[in-house]
PDB file of C-alpha atoms and ligand atoms in Angstrom:
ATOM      1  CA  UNK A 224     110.253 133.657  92.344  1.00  0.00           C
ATOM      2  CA  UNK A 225     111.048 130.160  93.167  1.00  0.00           C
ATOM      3  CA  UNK A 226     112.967 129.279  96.348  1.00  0.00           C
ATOM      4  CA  UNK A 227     115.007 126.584  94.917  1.00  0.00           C
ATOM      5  CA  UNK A 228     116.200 128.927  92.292  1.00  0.00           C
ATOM      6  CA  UNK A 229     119.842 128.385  91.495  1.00  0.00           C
ATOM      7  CA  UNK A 230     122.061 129.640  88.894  1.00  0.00           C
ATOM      8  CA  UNK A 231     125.902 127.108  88.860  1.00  0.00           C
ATOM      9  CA  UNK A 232     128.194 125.996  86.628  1.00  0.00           C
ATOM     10  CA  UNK A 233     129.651 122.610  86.671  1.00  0.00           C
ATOM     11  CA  UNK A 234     133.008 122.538  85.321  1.00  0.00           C
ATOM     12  CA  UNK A 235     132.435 125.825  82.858  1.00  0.00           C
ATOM     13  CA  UNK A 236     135.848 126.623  80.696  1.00  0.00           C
ATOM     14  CA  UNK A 237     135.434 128.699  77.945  1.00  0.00           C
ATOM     15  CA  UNK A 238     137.866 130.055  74.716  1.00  0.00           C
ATOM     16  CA  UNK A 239     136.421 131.885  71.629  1.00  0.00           C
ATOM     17  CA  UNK A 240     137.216 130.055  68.446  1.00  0.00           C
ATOM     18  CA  UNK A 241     141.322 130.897  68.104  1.00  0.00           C
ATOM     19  CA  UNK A 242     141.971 132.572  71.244  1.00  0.00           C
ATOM     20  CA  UNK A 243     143.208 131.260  74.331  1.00  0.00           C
ATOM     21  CA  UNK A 244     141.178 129.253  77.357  1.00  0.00           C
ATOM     22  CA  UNK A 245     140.269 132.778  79.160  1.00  0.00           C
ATOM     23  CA  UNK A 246     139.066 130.396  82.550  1.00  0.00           C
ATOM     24  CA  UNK A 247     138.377 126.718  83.348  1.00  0.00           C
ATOM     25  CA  UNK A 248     137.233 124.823  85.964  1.00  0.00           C
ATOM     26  CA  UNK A 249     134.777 126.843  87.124  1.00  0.00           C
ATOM     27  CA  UNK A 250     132.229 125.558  89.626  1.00  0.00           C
ATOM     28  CA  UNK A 251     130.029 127.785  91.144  1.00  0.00           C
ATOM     29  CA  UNK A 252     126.354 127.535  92.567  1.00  0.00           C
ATOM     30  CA  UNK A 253     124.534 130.862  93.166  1.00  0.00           C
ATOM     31  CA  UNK A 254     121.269 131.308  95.131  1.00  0.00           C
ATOM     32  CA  UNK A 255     118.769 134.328  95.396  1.00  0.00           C
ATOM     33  CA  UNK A 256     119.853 136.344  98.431  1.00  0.00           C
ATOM     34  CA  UNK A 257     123.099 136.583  97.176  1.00  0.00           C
ATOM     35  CA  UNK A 258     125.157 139.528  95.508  1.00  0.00           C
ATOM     36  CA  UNK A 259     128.068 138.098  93.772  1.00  0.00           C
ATOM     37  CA  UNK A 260     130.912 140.262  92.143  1.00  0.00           C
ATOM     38  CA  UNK A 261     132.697 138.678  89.358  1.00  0.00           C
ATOM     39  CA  UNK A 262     136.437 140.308  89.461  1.00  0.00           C
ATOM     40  CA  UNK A 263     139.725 140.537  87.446  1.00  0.00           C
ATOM     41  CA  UNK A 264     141.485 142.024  85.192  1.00  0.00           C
ATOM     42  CA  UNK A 265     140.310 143.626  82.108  1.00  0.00           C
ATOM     43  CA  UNK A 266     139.935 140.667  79.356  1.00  0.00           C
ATOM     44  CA  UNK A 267     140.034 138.021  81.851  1.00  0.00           C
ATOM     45  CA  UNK A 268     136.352 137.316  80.646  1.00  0.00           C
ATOM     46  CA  UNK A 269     133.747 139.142  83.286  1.00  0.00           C
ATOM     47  CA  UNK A 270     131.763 139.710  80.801  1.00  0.00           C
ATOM     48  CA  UNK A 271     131.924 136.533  78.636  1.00  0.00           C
ATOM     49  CA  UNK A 272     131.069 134.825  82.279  1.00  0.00           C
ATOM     50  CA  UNK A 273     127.749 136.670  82.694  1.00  0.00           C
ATOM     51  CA  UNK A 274     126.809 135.887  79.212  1.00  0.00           C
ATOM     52  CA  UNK A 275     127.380 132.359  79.218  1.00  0.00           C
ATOM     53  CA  UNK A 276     125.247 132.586  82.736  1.00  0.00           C
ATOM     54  CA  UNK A 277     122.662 134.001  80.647  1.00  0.00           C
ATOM     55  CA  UNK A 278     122.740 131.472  78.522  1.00  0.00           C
ATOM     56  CA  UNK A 279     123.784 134.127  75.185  1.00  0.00           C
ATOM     57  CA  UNK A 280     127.096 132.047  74.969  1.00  0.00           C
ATOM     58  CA  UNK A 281     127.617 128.578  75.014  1.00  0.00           C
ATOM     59  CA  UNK A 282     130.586 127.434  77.440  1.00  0.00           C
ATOM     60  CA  UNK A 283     133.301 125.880  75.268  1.00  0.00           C
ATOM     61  CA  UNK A 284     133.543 123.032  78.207  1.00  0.00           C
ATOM     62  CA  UNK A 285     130.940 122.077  81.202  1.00  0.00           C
ATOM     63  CA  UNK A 286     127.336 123.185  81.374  1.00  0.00           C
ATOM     64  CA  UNK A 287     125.651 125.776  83.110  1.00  0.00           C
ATOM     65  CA  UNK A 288     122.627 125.245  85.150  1.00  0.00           C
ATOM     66  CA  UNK A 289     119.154 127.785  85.613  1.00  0.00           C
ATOM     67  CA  UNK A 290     116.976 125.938  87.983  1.00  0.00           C
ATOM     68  CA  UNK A 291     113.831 128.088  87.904  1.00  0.00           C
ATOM     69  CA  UNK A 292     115.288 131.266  86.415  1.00  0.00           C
ATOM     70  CA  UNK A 293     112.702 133.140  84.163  1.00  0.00           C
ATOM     71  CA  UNK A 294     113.553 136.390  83.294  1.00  0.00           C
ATOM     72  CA  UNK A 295     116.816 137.942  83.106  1.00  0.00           C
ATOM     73  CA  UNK A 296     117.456 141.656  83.339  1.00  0.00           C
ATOM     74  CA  UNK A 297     121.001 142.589  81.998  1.00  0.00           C
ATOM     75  CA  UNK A 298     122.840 146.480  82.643  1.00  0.00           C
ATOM     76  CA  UNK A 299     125.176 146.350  79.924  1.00  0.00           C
ATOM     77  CA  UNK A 300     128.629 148.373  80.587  1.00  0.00           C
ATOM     78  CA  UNK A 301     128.318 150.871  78.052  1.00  0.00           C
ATOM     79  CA  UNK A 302     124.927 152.457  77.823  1.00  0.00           C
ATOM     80  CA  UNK A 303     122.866 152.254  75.119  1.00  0.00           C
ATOM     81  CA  UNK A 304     119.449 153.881  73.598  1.00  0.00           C
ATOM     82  CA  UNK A 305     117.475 156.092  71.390  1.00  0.00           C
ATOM     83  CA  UNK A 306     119.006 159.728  71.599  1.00  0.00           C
ATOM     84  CA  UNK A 307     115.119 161.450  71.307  1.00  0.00           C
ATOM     85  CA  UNK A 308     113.670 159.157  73.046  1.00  0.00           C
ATOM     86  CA  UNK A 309     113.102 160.079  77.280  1.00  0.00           C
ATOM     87  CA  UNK A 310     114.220 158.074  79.909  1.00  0.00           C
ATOM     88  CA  UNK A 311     110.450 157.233  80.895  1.00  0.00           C
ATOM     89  CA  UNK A 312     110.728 155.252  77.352  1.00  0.00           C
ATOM     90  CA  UNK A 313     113.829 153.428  78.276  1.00  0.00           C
ATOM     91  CA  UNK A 314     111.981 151.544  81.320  1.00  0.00           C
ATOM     92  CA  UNK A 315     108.859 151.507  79.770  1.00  0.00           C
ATOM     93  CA  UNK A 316     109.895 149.537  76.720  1.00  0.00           C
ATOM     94  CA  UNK A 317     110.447 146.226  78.408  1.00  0.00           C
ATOM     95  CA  UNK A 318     107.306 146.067  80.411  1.00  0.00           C
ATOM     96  CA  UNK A 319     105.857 146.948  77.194  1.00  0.00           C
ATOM     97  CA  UNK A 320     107.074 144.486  75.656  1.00  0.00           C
ATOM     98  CA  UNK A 321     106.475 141.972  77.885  1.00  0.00           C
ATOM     99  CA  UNK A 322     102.811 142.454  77.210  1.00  0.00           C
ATOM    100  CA  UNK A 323     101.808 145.555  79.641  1.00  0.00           C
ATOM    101  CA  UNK A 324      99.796 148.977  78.621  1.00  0.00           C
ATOM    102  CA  UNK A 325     101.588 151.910  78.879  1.00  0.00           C
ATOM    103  CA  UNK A 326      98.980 153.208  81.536  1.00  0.00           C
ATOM    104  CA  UNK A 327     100.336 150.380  83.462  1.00  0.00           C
ATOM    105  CA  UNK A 328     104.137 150.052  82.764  1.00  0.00           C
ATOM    106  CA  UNK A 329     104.568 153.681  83.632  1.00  0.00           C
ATOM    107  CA  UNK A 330     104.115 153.215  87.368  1.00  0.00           C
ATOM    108  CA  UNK A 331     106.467 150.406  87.859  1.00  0.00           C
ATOM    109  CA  UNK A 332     108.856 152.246  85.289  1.00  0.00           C
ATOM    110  CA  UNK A 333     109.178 154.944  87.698  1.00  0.00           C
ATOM    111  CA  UNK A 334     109.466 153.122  90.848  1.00  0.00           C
ATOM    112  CA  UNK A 335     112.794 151.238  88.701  1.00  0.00           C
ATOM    113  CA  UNK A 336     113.483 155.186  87.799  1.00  0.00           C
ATOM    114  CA  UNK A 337     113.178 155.912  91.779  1.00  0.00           C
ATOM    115  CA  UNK A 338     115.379 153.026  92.927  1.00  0.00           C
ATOM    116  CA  UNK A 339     118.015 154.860  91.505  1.00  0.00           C
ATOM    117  CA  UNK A 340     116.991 158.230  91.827  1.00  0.00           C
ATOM    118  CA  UNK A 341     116.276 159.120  88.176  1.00  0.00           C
ATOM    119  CA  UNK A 342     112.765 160.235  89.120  1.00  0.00           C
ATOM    120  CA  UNK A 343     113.541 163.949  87.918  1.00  0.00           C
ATOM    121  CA  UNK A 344     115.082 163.078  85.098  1.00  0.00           C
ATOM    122  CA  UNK A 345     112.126 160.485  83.796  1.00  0.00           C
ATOM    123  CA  UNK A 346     110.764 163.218  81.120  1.00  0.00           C
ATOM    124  CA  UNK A 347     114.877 164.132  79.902  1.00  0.00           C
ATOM    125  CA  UNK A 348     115.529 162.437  76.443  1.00  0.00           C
ATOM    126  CA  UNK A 349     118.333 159.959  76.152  1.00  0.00           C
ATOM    127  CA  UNK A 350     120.849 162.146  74.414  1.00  0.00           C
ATOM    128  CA  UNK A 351     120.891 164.776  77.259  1.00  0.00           C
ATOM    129  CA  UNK A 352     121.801 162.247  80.113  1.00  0.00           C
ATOM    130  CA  UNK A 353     124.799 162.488  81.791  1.00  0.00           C
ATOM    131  CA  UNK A 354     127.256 159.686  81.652  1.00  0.00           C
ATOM    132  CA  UNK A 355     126.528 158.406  85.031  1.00  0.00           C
ATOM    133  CA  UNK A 356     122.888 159.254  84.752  1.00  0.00           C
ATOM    134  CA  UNK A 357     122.753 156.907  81.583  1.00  0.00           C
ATOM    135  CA  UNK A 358     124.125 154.294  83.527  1.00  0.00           C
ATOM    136  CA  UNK A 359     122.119 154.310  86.105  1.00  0.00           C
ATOM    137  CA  UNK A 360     119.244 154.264  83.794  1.00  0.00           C
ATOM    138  CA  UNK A 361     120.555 150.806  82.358  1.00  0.00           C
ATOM    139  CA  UNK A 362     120.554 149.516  85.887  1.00  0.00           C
ATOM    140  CA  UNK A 363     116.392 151.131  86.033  1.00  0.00           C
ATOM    141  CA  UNK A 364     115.909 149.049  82.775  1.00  0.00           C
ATOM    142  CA  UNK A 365     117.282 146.100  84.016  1.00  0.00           C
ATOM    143  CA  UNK A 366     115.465 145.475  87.083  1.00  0.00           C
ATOM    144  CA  UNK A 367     112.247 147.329  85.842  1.00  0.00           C
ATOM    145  CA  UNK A 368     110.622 143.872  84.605  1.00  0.00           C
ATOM    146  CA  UNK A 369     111.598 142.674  88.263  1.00  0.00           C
ATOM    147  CA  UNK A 370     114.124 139.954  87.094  1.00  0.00           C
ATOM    148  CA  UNK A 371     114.971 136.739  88.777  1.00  0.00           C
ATOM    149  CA  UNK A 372     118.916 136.906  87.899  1.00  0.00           C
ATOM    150  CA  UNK A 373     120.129 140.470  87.283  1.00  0.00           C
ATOM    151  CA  UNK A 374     123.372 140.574  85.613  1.00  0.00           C
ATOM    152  CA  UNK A 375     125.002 143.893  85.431  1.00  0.00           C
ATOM    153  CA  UNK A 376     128.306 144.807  83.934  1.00  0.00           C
ATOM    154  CA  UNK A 377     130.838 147.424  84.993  1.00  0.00           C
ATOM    155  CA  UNK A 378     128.289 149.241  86.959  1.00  0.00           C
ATOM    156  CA  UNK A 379     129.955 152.228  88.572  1.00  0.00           C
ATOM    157  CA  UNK A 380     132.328 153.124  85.599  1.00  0.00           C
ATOM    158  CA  UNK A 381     130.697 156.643  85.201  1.00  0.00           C
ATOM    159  CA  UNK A 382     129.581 156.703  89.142  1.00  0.00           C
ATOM    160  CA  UNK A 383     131.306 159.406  92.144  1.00  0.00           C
ATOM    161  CA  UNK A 384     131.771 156.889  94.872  1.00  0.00           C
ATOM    162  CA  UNK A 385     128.434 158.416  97.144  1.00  0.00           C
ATOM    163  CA  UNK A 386     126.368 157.031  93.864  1.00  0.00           C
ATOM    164  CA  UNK A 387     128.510 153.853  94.031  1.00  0.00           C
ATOM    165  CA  UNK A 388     127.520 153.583  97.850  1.00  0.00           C
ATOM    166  CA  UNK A 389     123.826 153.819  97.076  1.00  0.00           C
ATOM    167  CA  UNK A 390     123.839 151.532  93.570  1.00  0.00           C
ATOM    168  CA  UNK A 391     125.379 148.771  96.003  1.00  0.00           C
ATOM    169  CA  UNK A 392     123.087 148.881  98.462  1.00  0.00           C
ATOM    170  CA  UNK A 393     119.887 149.012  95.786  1.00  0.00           C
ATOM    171  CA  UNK A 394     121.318 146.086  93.870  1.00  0.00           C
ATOM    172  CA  UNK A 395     121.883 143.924  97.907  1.00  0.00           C
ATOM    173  CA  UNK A 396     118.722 145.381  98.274  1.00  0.00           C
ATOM    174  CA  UNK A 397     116.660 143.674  95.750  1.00  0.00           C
ATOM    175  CA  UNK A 398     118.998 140.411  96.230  1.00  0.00           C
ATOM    176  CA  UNK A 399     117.323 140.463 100.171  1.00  0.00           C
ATOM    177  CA  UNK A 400     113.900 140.598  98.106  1.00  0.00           C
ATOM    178  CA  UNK A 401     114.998 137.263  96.427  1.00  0.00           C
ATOM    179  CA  UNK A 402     116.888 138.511  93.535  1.00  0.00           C
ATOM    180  CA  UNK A 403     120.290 136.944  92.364  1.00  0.00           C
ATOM    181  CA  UNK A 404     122.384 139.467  91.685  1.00  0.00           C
ATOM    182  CA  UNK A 405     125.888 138.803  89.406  1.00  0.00           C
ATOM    183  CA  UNK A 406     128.135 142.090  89.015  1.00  0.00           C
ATOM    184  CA  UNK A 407     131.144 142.499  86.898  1.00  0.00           C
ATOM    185  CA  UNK A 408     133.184 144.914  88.026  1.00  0.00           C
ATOM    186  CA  UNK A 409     136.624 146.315  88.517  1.00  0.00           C
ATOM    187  CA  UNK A 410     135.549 148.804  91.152  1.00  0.00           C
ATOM    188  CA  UNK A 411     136.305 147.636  95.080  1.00  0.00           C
ATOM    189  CA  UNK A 412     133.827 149.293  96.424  1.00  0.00           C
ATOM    190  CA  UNK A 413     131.200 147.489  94.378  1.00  0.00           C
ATOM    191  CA  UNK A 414     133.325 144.490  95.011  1.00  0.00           C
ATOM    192  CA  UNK A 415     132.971 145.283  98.714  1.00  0.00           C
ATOM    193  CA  UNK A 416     129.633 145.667  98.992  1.00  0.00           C
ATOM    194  CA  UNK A 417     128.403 142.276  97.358  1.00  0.00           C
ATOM    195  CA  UNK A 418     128.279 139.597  99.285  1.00  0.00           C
ATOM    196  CA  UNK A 419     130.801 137.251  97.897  1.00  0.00           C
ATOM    197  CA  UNK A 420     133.654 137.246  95.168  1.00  0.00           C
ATOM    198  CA  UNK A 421     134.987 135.408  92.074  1.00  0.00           C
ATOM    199  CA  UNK A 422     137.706 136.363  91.111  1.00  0.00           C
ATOM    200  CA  UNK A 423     138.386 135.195  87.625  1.00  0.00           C
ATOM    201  CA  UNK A 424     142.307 135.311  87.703  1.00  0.00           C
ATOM    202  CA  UNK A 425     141.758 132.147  90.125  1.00  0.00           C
ATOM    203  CA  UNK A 426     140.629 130.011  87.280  1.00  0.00           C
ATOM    204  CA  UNK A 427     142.638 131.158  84.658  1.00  0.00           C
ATOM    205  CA  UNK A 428     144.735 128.546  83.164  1.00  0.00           C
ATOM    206  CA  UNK A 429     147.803 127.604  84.674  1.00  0.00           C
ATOM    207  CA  UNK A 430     150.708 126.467  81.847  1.00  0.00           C
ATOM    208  CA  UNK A 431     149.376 123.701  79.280  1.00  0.00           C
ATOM    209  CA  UNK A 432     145.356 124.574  78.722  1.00  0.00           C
ATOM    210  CA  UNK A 433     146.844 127.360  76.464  1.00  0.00           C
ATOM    211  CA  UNK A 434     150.129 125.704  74.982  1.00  0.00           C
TER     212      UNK A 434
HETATM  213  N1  ATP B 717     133.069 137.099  70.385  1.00  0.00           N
HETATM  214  C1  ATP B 717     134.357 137.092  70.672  1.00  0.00           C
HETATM  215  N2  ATP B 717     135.251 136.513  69.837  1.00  0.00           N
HETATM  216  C2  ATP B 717     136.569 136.491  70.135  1.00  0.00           C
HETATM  217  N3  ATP B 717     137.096 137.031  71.268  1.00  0.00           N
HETATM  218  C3  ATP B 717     136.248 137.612  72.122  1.00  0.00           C
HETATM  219  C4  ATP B 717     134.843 137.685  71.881  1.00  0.00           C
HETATM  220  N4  ATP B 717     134.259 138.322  72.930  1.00  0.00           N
HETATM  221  C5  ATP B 717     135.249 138.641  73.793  1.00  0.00           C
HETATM  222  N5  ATP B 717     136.440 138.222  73.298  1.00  0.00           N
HETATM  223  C6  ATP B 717     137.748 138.352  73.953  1.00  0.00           C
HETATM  224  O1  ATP B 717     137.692 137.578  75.146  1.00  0.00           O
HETATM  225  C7  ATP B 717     138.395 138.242  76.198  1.00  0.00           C
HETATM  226  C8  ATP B 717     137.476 138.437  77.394  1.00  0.00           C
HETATM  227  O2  ATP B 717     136.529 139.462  77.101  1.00  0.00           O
HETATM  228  P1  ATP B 717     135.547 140.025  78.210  1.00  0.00           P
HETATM  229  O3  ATP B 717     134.826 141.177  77.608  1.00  0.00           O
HETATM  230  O4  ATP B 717     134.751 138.902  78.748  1.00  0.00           O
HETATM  231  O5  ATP B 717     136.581 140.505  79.325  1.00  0.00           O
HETATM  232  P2  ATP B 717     136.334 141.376  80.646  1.00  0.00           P
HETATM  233  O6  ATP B 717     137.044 140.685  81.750  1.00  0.00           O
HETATM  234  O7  ATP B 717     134.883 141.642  80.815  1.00  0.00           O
HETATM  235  O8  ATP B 717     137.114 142.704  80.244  1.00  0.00           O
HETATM  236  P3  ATP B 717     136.929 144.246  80.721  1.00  0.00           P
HETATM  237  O9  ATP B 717     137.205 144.268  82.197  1.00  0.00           O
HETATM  238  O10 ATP B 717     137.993 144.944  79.944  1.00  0.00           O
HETATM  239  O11 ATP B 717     135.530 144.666  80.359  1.00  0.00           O
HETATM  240  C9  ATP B 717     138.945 139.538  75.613  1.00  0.00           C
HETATM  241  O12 ATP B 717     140.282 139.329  75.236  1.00  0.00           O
HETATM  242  C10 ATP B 717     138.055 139.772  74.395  1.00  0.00           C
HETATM  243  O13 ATP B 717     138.775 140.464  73.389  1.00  0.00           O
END
């Protein structure tokens, strides 16, 4: 990881072709270290935000800067896999994929598994996961590869609030190990555990961007 990592935006609005400006004037500068949750109200664009960070969607206005970003490990809000395949597989896949053999992907798959205590459920296939335990297995994909931004949407939608507790303090966790961490989320205790706040409904157009 690179110390003068930095994820901003300068001056980031963005609209989808026909639809209205959803925020503008957005100027924000992110460092590793930091937890940041990205707030507001449902289709106020969270997630459009953390894809544009990503670099998946182009901003309709401003640019978006990755100074020494590599990889990016994304928890998507609805999760998502191969019913008959196990949860082992899930976190494997990546590492695999990123050139590692199995013999050695499967250690640092279960240590992502561990993080959020999915140890004992490594061996269960996709299709018999709970809805919070297939979350949490998005978040054990996600950080498996050991990503310098983490972006992670809606985290705690299928969560009781003690897994909430201990989901926030993995994700500040591996922010403290140099991580920048960007979470969507509606939920205040997620909100309250990162370390700062944007709250989208500040930037969203006031009168004439969207006459
Ligand atoms: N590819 C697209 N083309 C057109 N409109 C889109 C596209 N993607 C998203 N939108 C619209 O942009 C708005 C913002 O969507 P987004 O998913 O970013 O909101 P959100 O704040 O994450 O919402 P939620 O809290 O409900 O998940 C929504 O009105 C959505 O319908």
């Amino acid at each position: 990881m690179d110390d003068g990592m930095v994820v901003a935006t300068h001056d980031v609005a963005h609209r989808f072709p026909g639809t209205d400006v959803l925020f503008e004037h957005l100027n924000i500068t992110v460092r590793p270290g930091e937890t940041v949750a990205v707030c507001g109200p449902s289709g106020c664009g969270k997630s459009t935000l953390l894809s544009i960070l990503a670099g998946w969607e182009k901003p309709w206005h401003g640019t978006v800067e990755r100074h020494g970003i590599g990889r990016i490990g994304w928890a998507f809000q609805n999760p998502y896999g191969v019913p008959e395949r196990t949860a082992l597989d899930h976190v494997v896949f990546p590492l695999l994929a990123k050139g590692m053999t199995r013999r050695a992907a499967e250690p640092q798959a279960m240590e992502a598994l561990g993080l959020f205590d999915l140890e004992y459920a490594a061996g269960r296939r996709f299709a018999d996961l709970s809805g919070g335990e297939a979350q949490r297995l998005m978040l054990a994909r996600a950080v498996c590869a050991r990503p310098d931004l983490l972006l992670v949407d809606e985290p705690t939608a299928q969560l009781d609030t003690r897994t909430v507790h201990s989901v926030s303090h993995v994700l500040g966790h591996l922010a403290g190990q140099g991580m920048i961490v960007m979470v969507a989320t509606h939920d205040p205790d997620t909100r309250d555990a990162c370390r700062r706040v944007i709250d989208l409904a500040e930037y969203a157009p006031r009168g004439e961007a969207n006459a």
